PDB file of C-alpha atoms in Angstrom:
ATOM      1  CA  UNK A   1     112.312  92.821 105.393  1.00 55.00           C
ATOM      2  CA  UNK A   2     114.680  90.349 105.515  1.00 52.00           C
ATOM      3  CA  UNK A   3     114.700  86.553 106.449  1.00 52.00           C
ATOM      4  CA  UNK A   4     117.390  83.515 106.933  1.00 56.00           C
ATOM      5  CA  UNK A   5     114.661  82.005 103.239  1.00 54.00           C
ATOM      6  CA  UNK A   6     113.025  85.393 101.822  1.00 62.00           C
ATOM      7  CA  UNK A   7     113.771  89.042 101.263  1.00 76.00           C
ATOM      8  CA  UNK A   8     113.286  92.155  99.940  1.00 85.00           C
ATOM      9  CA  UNK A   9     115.458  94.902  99.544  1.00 87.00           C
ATOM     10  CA  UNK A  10     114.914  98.337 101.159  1.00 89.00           C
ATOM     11  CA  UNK A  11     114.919  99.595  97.724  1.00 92.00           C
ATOM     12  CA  UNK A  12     112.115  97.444  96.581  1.00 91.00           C
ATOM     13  CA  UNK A  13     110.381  97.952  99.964  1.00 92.00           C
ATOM     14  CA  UNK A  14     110.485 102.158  99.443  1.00 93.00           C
ATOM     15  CA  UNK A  15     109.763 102.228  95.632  1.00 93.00           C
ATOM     16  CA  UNK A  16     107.171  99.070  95.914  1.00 92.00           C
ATOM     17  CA  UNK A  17     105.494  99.359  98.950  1.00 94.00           C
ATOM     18  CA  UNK A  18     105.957 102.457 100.910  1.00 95.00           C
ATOM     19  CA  UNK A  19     105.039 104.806  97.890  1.00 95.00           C
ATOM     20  CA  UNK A  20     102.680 102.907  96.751  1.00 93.00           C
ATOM     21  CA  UNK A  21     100.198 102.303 100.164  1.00 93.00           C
ATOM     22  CA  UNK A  22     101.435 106.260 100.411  1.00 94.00           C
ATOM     23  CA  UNK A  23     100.131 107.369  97.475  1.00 92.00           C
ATOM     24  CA  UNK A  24      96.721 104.923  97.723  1.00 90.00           C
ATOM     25  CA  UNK A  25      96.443 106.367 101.078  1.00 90.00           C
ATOM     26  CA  UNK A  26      96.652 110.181  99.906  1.00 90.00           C
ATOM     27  CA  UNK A  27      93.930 109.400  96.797  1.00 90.00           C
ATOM     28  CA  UNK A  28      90.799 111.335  98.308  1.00 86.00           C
ATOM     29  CA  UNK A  29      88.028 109.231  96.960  1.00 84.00           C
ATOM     30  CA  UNK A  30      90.547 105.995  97.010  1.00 86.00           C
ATOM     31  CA  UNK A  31      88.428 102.944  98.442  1.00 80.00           C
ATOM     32  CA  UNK A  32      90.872 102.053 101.290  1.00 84.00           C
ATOM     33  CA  UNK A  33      90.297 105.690 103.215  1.00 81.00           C
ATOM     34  CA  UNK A  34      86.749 104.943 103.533  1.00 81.00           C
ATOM     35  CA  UNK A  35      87.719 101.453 105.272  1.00 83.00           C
ATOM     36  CA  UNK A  36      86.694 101.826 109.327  1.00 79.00           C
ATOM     37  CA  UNK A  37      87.484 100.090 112.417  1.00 81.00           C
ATOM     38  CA  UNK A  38      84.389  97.583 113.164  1.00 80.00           C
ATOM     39  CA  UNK A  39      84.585  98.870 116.774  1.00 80.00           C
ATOM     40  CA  UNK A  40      85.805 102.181 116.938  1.00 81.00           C
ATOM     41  CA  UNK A  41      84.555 104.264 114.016  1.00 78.00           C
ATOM     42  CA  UNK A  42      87.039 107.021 114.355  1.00 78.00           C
ATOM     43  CA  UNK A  43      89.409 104.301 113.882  1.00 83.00           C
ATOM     44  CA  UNK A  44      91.425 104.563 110.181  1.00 84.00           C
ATOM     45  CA  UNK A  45      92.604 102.318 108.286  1.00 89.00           C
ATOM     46  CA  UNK A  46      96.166 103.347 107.678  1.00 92.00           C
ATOM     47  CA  UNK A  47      99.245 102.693 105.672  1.00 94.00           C
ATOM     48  CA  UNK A  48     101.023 100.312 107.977  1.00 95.00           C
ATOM     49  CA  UNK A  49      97.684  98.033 107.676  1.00 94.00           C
ATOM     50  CA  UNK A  50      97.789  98.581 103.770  1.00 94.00           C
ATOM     51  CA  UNK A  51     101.235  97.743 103.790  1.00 95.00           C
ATOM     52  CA  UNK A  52     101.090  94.624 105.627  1.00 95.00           C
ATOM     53  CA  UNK A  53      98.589  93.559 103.316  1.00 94.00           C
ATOM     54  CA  UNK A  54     100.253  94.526 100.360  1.00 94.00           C
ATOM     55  CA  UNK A  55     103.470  92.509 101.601  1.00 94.00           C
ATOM     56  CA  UNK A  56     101.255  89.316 102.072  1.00 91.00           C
ATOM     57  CA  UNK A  57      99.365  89.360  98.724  1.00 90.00           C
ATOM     58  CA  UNK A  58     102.279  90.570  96.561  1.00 91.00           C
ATOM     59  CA  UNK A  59     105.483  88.638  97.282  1.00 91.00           C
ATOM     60  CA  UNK A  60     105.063  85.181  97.659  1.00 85.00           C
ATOM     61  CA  UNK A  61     108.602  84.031  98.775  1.00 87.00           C
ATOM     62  CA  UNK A  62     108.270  86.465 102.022  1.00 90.00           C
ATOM     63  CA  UNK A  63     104.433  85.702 102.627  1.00 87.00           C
ATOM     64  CA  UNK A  64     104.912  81.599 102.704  1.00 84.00           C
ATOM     65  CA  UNK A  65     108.234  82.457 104.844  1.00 87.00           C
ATOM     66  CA  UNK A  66     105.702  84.605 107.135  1.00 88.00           C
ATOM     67  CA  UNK A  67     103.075  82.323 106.652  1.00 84.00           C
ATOM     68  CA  UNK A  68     105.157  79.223 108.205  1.00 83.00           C
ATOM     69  CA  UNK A  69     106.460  81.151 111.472  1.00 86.00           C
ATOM     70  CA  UNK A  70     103.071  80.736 112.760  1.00 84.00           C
ATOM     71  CA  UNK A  71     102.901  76.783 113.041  1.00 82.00           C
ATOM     72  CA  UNK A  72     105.510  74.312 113.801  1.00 84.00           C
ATOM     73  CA  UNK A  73     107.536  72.975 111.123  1.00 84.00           C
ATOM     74  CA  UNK A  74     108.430  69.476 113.024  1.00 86.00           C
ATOM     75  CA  UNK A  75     106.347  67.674 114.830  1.00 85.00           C
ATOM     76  CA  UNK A  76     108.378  68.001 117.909  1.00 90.00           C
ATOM     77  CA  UNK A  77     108.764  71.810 117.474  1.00 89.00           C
ATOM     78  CA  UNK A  78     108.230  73.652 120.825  1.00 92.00           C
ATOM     79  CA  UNK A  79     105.942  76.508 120.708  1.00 90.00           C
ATOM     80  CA  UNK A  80     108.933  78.286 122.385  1.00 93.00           C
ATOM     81  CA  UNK A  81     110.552  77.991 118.729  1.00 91.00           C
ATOM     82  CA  UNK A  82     107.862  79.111 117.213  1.00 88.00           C
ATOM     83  CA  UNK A  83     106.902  82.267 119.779  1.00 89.00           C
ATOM     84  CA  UNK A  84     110.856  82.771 118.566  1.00 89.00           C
ATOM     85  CA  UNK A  85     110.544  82.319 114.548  1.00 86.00           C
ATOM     86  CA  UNK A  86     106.935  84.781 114.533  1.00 86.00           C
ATOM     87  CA  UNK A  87     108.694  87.413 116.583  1.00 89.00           C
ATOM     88  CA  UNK A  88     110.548  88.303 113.555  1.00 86.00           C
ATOM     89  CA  UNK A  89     107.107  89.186 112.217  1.00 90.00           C
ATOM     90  CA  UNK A  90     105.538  90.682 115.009  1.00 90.00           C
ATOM     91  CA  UNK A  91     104.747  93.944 113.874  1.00 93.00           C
ATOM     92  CA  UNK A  92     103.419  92.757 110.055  1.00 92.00           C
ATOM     93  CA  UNK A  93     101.409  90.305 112.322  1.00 91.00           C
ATOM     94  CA  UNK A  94      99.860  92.686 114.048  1.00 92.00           C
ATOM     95  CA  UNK A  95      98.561  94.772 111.069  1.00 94.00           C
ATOM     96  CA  UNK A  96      97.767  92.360 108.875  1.00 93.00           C
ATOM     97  CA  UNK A  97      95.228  90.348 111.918  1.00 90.00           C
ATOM     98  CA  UNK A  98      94.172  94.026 112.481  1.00 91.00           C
ATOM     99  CA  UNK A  99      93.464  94.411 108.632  1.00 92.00           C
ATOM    100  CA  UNK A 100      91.306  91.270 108.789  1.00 90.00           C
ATOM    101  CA  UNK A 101      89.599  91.454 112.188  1.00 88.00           C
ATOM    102  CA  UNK A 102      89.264  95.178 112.583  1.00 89.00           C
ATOM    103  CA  UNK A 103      88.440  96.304 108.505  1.00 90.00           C
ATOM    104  CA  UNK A 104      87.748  92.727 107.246  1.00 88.00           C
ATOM    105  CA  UNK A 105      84.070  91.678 105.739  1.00 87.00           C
ATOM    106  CA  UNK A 106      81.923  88.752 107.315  1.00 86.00           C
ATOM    107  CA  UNK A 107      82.691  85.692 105.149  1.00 82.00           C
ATOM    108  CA  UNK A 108      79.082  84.932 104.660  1.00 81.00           C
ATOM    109  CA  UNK A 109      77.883  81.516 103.466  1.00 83.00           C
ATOM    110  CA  UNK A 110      79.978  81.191 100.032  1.00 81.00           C
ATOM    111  CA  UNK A 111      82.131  78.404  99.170  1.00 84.00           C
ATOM    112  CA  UNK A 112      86.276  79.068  99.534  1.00 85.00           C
ATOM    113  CA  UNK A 113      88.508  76.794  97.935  1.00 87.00           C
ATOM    114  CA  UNK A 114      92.566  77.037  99.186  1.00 85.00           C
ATOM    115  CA  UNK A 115      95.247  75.512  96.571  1.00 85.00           C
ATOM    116  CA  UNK A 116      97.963  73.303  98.748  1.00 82.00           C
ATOM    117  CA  UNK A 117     101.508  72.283  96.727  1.00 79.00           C
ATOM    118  CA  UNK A 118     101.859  69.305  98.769  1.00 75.00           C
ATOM    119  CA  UNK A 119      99.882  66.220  99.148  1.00 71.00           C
ATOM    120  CA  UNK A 120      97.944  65.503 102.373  1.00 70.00           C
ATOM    121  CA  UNK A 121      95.787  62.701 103.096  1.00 68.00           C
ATOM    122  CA  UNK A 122      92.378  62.449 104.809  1.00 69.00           C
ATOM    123  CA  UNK A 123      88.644  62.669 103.752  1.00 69.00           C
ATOM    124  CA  UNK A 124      87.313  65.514 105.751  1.00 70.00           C
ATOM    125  CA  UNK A 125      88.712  67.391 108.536  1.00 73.00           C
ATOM    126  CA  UNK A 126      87.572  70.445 110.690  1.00 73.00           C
ATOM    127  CA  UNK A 127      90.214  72.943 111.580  1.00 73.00           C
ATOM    128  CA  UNK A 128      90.731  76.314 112.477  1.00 72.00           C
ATOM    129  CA  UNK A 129      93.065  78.649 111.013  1.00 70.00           C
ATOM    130  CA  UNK A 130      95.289  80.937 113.785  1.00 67.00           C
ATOM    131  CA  UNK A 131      97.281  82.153 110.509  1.00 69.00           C
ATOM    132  CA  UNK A 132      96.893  84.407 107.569  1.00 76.00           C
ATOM    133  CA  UNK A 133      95.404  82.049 104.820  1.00 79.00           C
ATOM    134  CA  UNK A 134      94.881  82.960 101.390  1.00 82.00           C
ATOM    135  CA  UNK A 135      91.529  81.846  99.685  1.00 83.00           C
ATOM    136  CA  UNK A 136      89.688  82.075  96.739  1.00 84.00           C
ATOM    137  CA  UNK A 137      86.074  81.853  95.540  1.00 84.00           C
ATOM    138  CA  UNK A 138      86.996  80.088  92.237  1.00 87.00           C
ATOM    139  CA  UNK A 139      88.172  76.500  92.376  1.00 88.00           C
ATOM    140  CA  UNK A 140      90.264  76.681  88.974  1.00 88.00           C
ATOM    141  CA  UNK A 141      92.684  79.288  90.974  1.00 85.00           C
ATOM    142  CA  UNK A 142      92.808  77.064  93.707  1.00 87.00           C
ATOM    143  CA  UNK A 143      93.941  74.757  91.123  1.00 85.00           C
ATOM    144  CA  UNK A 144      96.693  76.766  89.583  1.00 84.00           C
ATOM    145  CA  UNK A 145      98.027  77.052  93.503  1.00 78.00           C
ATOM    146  CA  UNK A 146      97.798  73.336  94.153  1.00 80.00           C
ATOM    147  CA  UNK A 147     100.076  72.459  91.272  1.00 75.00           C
ATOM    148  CA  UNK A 148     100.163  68.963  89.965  1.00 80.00           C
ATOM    149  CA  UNK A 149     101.418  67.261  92.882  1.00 80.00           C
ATOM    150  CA  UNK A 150      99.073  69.465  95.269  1.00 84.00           C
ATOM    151  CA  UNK A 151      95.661  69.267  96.941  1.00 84.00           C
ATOM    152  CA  UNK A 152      92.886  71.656  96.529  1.00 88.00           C
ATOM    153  CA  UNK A 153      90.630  72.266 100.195  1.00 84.00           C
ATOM    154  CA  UNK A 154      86.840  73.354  99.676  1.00 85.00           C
ATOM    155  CA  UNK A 155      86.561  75.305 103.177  1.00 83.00           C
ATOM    156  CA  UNK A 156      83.172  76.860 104.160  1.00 78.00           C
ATOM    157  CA  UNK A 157      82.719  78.835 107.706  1.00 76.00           C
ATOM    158  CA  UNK A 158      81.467  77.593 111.051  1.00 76.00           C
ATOM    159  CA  UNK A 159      81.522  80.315 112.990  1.00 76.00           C
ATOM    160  CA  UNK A 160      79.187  83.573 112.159  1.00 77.00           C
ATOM    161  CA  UNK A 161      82.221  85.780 113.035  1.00 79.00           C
ATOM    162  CA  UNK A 162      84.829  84.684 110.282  1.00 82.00           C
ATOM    163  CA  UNK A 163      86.274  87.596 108.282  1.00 85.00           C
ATOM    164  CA  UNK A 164      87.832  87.902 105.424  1.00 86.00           C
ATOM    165  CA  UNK A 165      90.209  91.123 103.650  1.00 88.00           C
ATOM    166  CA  UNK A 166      89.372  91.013  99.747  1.00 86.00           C
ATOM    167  CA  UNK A 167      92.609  91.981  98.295  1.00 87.00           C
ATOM    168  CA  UNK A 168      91.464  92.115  94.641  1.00 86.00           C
ATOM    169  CA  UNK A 169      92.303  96.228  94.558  1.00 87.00           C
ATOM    170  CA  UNK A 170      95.562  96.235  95.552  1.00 88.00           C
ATOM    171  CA  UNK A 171      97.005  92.630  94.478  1.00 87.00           C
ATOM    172  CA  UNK A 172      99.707  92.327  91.831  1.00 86.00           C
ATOM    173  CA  UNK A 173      97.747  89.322  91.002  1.00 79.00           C
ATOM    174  CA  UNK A 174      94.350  89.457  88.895  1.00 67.00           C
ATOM    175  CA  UNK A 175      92.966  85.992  90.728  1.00 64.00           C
TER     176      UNK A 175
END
């Protein structure tokens, strides 16, 4: 995968990613072959929606470079440009909304806090997020994402349908 900001090398991608959702995948009893399509039941979950996930949760410099190809960067950004920057993600799109809307959980009523490393101003907002967003349940993680300069968001649901893909089992990361 390769961007103009973030990369990794085919190398990494084989040894890293590839065998590892492979070898997850091929693990009888593993957790992720029990995972079913809400919908279609004889739906799998497969490796290309492991691997998608695995790509967001584990490398941060490609994720935030994904991450930003869904919403404009300027203000006066066309969505023409930003149709154009996503369609270099279109396929890791696709499996990683799958992962979340097809094999995801219902969010329930818990609390989710998301760290920011930039300062924003305002005292409440409502929004809705069209992108992959990474959240925890634990504020002091937010924390360690928000950074000194940053913001920390307590977000809770408003719609009964929000889902969420707990990555705890196959992140690098422990929070």
């Amino acid at each position: 995968l390769d961007s103009k900001n973030a990369s990794i090398s085919q190398k990494v991608f084989k040894s890293e990613v590839v065998q590892t959702a492979e070898t997850i995948m091929a693990t009888p009893d593993h957790h992720a072959r029990s995972l079913r399509h809400e919908h279609d039941e004889n739906q799998l979950f497969s490796v290309e929606h492991l691997m998608a996930a695995m790509l967001y949760c584990n490398y941060t410099q490609l994720s935030q470079v994904f991450c930003r190809s869904f919403r404009k960067l300027k203000s006066d950004e066309t969505i023409e440009k930003v149709a154009e920057r996503n369609r270099d993600y279109a396929h890791w799109s696709r499996f990683l909304s799958e992962t979340v809307w097809c094999f995801g959980e219902r969010i329930g009523d818990r609390k989710y806090y998301h760290g920011i490393d930039s300062k924003m101003v305002f005292t409440s907002f409502v929004c809705k997020f069209n992108c992959p967003t990474s959240l925890t349940c634990r504020q002091d993680i937010a924390i360690n994402f928000a950074d000194p300069n940053g913001i920390v968001l307590e977000l809770q649901k408003d719609d009964e349908n929000l889902k969420f893909f707990n990555t705890v089992w196959l992140s690098n990361y422990s929070d």
